[in-house]
Amino acid sequence: LKDVDPSIINVEDAMSPGVYTVSPDAPIDEVCNEMASKKYGSAVIVQNHKVVGIFTTVDVCSAFAALLHGRLTH
């Protein structure tokens, strides 16, 4: 790709066409299982047909670390 000018490539050309969406009240274990099994890097959080957030693999790691250290409870 050394002969390709990155300034002429759109994000649309590189994006994933399918989007994994969940509601804000989706159980975190189900979302994590789906992300892991399908190798998704993120889940788009949608409420009332509007994007309200994004849940990423970094968020998964942060939640897991907090859970291990007793900082995350429901």
mmCIF file of N, CA and C in Angstrom:
data_model
loop_
_atom_site.group_PDB
_atom_site.id
_atom_site.type_symbol
_atom_site.label_atom_id
_atom_site.label_comp_id
_atom_site.label_asym_id
_atom_site.label_seq_id
_atom_site.Cartn_x
_atom_site.Cartn_y
_atom_site.Cartn_z
ATOM 1 N N LEU A 1 0.802 -1.207 0.000
ATOM 2 C CA LEU A 1 0.000 0.000 0.000
ATOM 3 C C LEU A 1 0.840 1.265 0.000
ATOM 4 N N LYS A 2 2.128 1.123 -0.261
ATOM 5 C CA LYS A 2 2.984 2.307 -0.239
ATOM 6 C C LYS A 2 2.671 3.277 -1.371
ATOM 7 N N ASP A 3 2.004 2.808 -2.435
ATOM 8 C CA ASP A 3 1.651 3.688 -3.548
ATOM 9 C C ASP A 3 0.256 4.294 -3.409
ATOM 10 N N VAL A 4 -0.390 4.050 -2.276
ATOM 11 C CA VAL A 4 -1.745 4.558 -2.058
ATOM 12 C C VAL A 4 -1.682 5.831 -1.223
ATOM 13 N N ASP A 5 -2.378 6.853 -1.689
ATOM 14 C CA ASP A 5 -2.446 8.120 -0.961
ATOM 15 C C ASP A 5 -3.598 8.038 0.039
ATOM 16 N N PRO A 6 -3.300 7.980 1.363
ATOM 17 C CA PRO A 6 -4.370 7.830 2.353
ATOM 18 C C PRO A 6 -5.339 9.011 2.399
ATOM 19 N N SER A 7 -4.936 10.150 1.868
ATOM 20 C CA SER A 7 -5.831 11.312 1.904
ATOM 21 C C SER A 7 -6.985 11.189 0.912
ATOM 22 N N ILE A 8 -6.914 10.226 -0.010
ATOM 23 C CA ILE A 8 -8.008 10.065 -0.973
ATOM 24 C C ILE A 8 -8.900 8.869 -0.648
ATOM 25 N N ILE A 9 -8.620 8.184 0.451
ATOM 26 C CA ILE A 9 -9.441 7.050 0.868
ATOM 27 C C ILE A 9 -10.408 7.521 1.947
ATOM 28 N N ASN A 10 -11.672 7.208 1.772
ATOM 29 C CA ASN A 10 -12.700 7.573 2.749
ATOM 30 C C ASN A 10 -12.797 6.518 3.839
ATOM 31 N N VAL A 11 -13.276 6.909 4.989
ATOM 32 C CA VAL A 11 -13.516 5.967 6.080
ATOM 33 C C VAL A 11 -14.485 4.880 5.612
ATOM 34 N N GLU A 12 -15.450 5.259 4.815
ATOM 35 C CA GLU A 12 -16.436 4.303 4.306
ATOM 36 C C GLU A 12 -15.769 3.137 3.578
ATOM 37 N N ASP A 13 -14.645 3.399 2.920
ATOM 38 C CA ASP A 13 -13.929 2.352 2.200
ATOM 39 C C ASP A 13 -13.303 1.325 3.135
ATOM 40 N N ALA A 14 -13.072 1.689 4.390
ATOM 41 C CA ALA A 14 -12.389 0.808 5.333
ATOM 42 C C ALA A 14 -13.271 0.316 6.473
ATOM 43 N N MET A 15 -14.468 0.876 6.604
ATOM 44 C CA MET A 15 -15.312 0.539 7.754
ATOM 45 C C MET A 15 -15.927 -0.846 7.617
ATOM 46 N N SER A 16 -16.386 -1.357 8.743
ATOM 47 C CA SER A 16 -17.144 -2.601 8.756
ATOM 48 C C SER A 16 -18.592 -2.272 8.417
ATOM 49 N N PRO A 17 -19.180 -2.979 7.467
ATOM 50 C CA PRO A 17 -20.549 -2.646 7.079
ATOM 51 C C PRO A 17 -21.595 -3.034 8.125
ATOM 52 N N GLY A 18 -21.366 -4.111 8.844
ATOM 53 C CA GLY A 18 -22.315 -4.547 9.863
ATOM 54 C C GLY A 18 -22.014 -3.897 11.197
ATOM 55 N N VAL A 19 -23.057 -3.529 11.913
ATOM 56 C CA VAL A 19 -22.879 -2.886 13.208
ATOM 57 C C VAL A 19 -23.612 -3.710 14.257
ATOM 58 N N TYR A 20 -22.925 -4.026 15.344
ATOM 59 C CA TYR A 20 -23.528 -4.750 16.459
ATOM 60 C C TYR A 20 -24.119 -3.712 17.398
ATOM 61 N N THR A 21 -25.433 -3.727 17.548
ATOM 62 C CA THR A 21 -26.105 -2.761 18.413
ATOM 63 C C THR A 21 -26.784 -3.470 19.578
ATOM 64 N N VAL A 22 -26.792 -2.798 20.710
ATOM 65 C CA VAL A 22 -27.461 -3.301 21.913
ATOM 66 C C VAL A 22 -28.104 -2.132 22.641
ATOM 67 N N SER A 23 -29.034 -2.450 23.525
ATOM 68 C CA SER A 23 -29.654 -1.409 24.342
ATOM 69 C C SER A 23 -28.796 -1.167 25.581
ATOM 70 N N PRO A 24 -28.956 -0.014 26.218
ATOM 71 C CA PRO A 24 -28.151 0.292 27.406
ATOM 72 C C PRO A 24 -28.357 -0.691 28.556
ATOM 73 N N ASP A 25 -29.504 -1.356 28.587
ATOM 74 C CA ASP A 25 -29.764 -2.286 29.688
ATOM 75 C C ASP A 25 -29.443 -3.745 29.345
ATOM 76 N N ALA A 26 -28.749 -3.968 28.239
ATOM 77 C CA ALA A 26 -28.343 -5.328 27.870
ATOM 78 C C ALA A 26 -27.370 -5.873 28.913
ATOM 79 N N PRO A 27 -27.519 -7.135 29.306
ATOM 80 C CA PRO A 27 -26.594 -7.724 30.286
ATOM 81 C C PRO A 27 -25.168 -7.760 29.737
ATOM 82 N N ILE A 28 -24.232 -7.279 30.527
ATOM 83 C CA ILE A 28 -22.847 -7.154 30.074
ATOM 84 C C ILE A 28 -22.251 -8.509 29.692
ATOM 85 N N ASP A 29 -22.641 -9.586 30.393
ATOM 86 C CA ASP A 29 -22.077 -10.891 30.050
ATOM 87 C C ASP A 29 -22.531 -11.351 28.670
ATOM 88 N N GLU A 30 -23.779 -11.079 28.316
ATOM 89 C CA GLU A 30 -24.273 -11.449 26.991
ATOM 90 C C GLU A 30 -23.583 -10.640 25.894
ATOM 91 N N VAL A 31 -23.401 -9.351 26.141
ATOM 92 C CA VAL A 31 -22.731 -8.490 25.167
ATOM 93 C C VAL A 31 -21.281 -8.940 24.985
ATOM 94 N N CYS A 32 -20.595 -9.215 26.086
ATOM 95 C CA CYS A 32 -19.200 -9.669 26.009
ATOM 96 C C CYS A 32 -19.088 -11.004 25.287
ATOM 97 N N ASN A 33 -20.011 -11.935 25.569
ATOM 98 C CA ASN A 33 -19.993 -13.229 24.883
ATOM 99 C C ASN A 33 -20.183 -13.068 23.381
ATOM 100 N N GLU A 34 -21.113 -12.221 22.993
ATOM 101 C CA GLU A 34 -21.359 -11.984 21.568
ATOM 102 C C GLU A 34 -20.150 -11.318 20.905
ATOM 103 N N MET A 35 -19.579 -10.329 21.582
ATOM 104 C CA MET A 35 -18.404 -9.648 21.032
ATOM 105 C C MET A 35 -17.250 -10.628 20.856
ATOM 106 N N ALA A 36 -17.051 -11.497 21.831
ATOM 107 C CA ALA A 36 -15.951 -12.464 21.760
ATOM 108 C C ALA A 36 -16.200 -13.509 20.677
ATOM 109 N N SER A 37 -17.405 -14.044 20.633
ATOM 110 C CA SER A 37 -17.681 -15.115 19.671
ATOM 111 C C SER A 37 -17.658 -14.622 18.226
ATOM 112 N N LYS A 38 -18.063 -13.378 18.015
ATOM 113 C CA LYS A 38 -18.086 -12.826 16.653
ATOM 114 C C LYS A 38 -16.861 -11.961 16.348
ATOM 115 N N LYS A 39 -15.979 -11.827 17.354
ATOM 116 C CA LYS A 39 -14.768 -11.009 17.207
ATOM 117 C C LYS A 39 -15.087 -9.544 16.891
ATOM 118 N N TYR A 40 -16.127 -9.022 17.554
ATOM 119 C CA TYR A 40 -16.471 -7.611 17.424
ATOM 120 C C TYR A 40 -15.572 -6.798 18.349
ATOM 121 N N GLY A 41 -15.113 -5.661 17.885
ATOM 122 C CA GLY A 41 -14.304 -4.785 18.711
ATOM 123 C C GLY A 41 -15.125 -3.802 19.523
ATOM 124 N N SER A 42 -16.418 -3.702 19.168
ATOM 125 C CA SER A 42 -17.272 -2.759 19.885
ATOM 126 C C SER A 42 -18.740 -3.095 19.664
ATOM 127 N N ALA A 43 -19.552 -2.509 20.518
ATOM 128 C CA ALA A 43 -21.007 -2.584 20.382
ATOM 129 C C ALA A 43 -21.529 -1.158 20.456
ATOM 130 N N VAL A 44 -22.376 -0.804 19.518
ATOM 131 C CA VAL A 44 -22.982 0.522 19.521
ATOM 132 C C VAL A 44 -24.233 0.448 20.395
ATOM 133 N N ILE A 45 -24.324 1.367 21.344
ATOM 134 C CA ILE A 45 -25.441 1.392 22.277
ATOM 135 C C ILE A 45 -26.527 2.312 21.717
ATOM 136 N N VAL A 46 -27.725 1.744 21.516
ATOM 137 C CA VAL A 46 -28.828 2.476 20.892
ATOM 138 C C VAL A 46 -30.041 2.460 21.817
ATOM 139 N N GLN A 47 -30.631 3.638 21.987
ATOM 140 C CA GLN A 47 -31.849 3.772 22.788
ATOM 141 C C GLN A 47 -32.799 4.705 22.049
ATOM 142 N N ASN A 48 -34.033 4.271 21.864
ATOM 143 C CA ASN A 48 -35.028 5.067 21.134
ATOM 144 C C ASN A 48 -34.518 5.488 19.758
ATOM 145 N N HIS A 49 -33.882 4.559 19.067
ATOM 146 C CA HIS A 49 -33.369 4.763 17.708
ATOM 147 C C HIS A 49 -32.250 5.801 17.622
ATOM 148 N N LYS A 50 -31.614 6.097 18.748
ATOM 149 C CA LYS A 50 -30.502 7.053 18.761
ATOM 150 C C LYS A 50 -29.281 6.402 19.390
ATOM 151 N N VAL A 51 -28.123 6.688 18.819
ATOM 152 C CA VAL A 51 -26.872 6.202 19.393
ATOM 153 C C VAL A 51 -26.599 6.989 20.667
ATOM 154 N N VAL A 52 -26.434 6.263 21.771
ATOM 155 C CA VAL A 52 -26.177 6.919 23.055
ATOM 156 C C VAL A 52 -24.794 6.576 23.604
ATOM 157 N N GLY A 53 -24.079 5.681 22.920
ATOM 158 C CA GLY A 53 -22.743 5.339 23.382
ATOM 159 C C GLY A 53 -22.127 4.230 22.562
ATOM 160 N N ILE A 54 -20.909 3.888 22.941
ATOM 161 C CA ILE A 54 -20.199 2.777 22.320
ATOM 162 C C ILE A 54 -19.488 2.008 23.426
ATOM 163 N N PHE A 55 -19.584 0.702 23.373
ATOM 164 C CA PHE A 55 -18.969 -0.191 24.352
ATOM 165 C C PHE A 55 -17.856 -0.922 23.621
ATOM 166 N N THR A 56 -16.619 -0.683 24.017
ATOM 167 C CA THR A 56 -15.467 -1.222 23.301
ATOM 168 C C THR A 56 -14.763 -2.310 24.109
ATOM 169 N N THR A 57 -13.809 -2.961 23.473
ATOM 170 C CA THR A 57 -13.020 -3.969 24.186
ATOM 171 C C THR A 57 -12.232 -3.335 25.323
ATOM 172 N N VAL A 58 -11.881 -2.076 25.208
ATOM 173 C CA VAL A 58 -11.215 -1.370 26.314
ATOM 174 C C VAL A 58 -12.181 -1.241 27.487
ATOM 175 N N ASP A 59 -13.445 -0.953 27.201
ATOM 176 C CA ASP A 59 -14.458 -0.893 28.259
ATOM 177 C C ASP A 59 -14.624 -2.251 28.937
ATOM 178 N N VAL A 60 -14.573 -3.324 28.145
ATOM 179 C CA VAL A 60 -14.657 -4.677 28.705
ATOM 180 C C VAL A 60 -13.513 -4.911 29.686
ATOM 181 N N CYS A 61 -12.299 -4.579 29.267
ATOM 182 C CA CYS A 61 -11.124 -4.766 30.136
ATOM 183 C C CYS A 61 -11.222 -3.904 31.390
ATOM 184 N N SER A 62 -11.672 -2.678 31.247
ATOM 185 C CA SER A 62 -11.819 -1.788 32.404
ATOM 186 C C SER A 62 -12.851 -2.327 33.389
ATOM 187 N N ALA A 63 -13.978 -2.808 32.867
ATOM 188 C CA ALA A 63 -15.017 -3.366 33.736
ATOM 189 C C ALA A 63 -14.523 -4.626 34.431
ATOM 190 N N PHE A 64 -13.799 -5.463 33.708
ATOM 191 C CA PHE A 64 -13.266 -6.694 34.290
ATOM 192 C C PHE A 64 -12.263 -6.376 35.396
ATOM 193 N N ALA A 65 -11.382 -5.415 35.152
ATOM 194 C CA ALA A 65 -10.401 -5.019 36.171
ATOM 195 C C ALA A 65 -11.106 -4.454 37.401
ATOM 196 N N ALA A 66 -12.125 -3.630 37.186
ATOM 197 C CA ALA A 66 -12.879 -3.065 38.308
ATOM 198 C C ALA A 66 -13.588 -4.167 39.091
ATOM 199 N N LEU A 67 -14.128 -5.141 38.379
ATOM 200 C CA LEU A 67 -14.797 -6.267 39.028
ATOM 201 C C LEU A 67 -13.814 -7.065 39.873
ATOM 202 N N LEU A 68 -12.630 -7.297 39.332
ATOM 203 C CA LEU A 68 -11.600 -8.036 40.064
ATOM 204 C C LEU A 68 -11.168 -7.313 41.330
ATOM 205 N N HIS A 69 -11.186 -6.003 41.280
ATOM 206 C CA HIS A 69 -10.746 -5.203 42.425
ATOM 207 C C HIS A 69 -11.913 -4.738 43.294
ATOM 208 N N GLY A 70 -13.103 -5.270 43.036
ATOM 209 C CA GLY A 70 -14.258 -4.969 43.868
ATOM 210 C C GLY A 70 -14.827 -3.582 43.707
ATOM 211 N N ARG A 71 -14.499 -2.903 42.596
ATOM 212 C CA ARG A 71 -14.991 -1.540 42.397
ATOM 213 C C ARG A 71 -16.252 -1.486 41.550
ATOM 214 N N LEU A 72 -16.625 -2.617 40.973
ATOM 215 C CA LEU A 72 -17.793 -2.624 40.096
ATOM 216 C C LEU A 72 -18.853 -3.523 40.706
ATOM 217 N N THR A 73 -19.991 -2.940 41.002
ATOM 218 C CA THR A 73 -21.121 -3.699 41.537
ATOM 219 C C THR A 73 -22.384 -3.217 40.857
ATOM 220 N N HIS A 74 -23.444 -3.940 41.076
ATOM 221 C CA HIS A 74 -24.722 -3.523 40.482
ATOM 222 C C HIS A 74 -25.662 -3.118 41.587
#
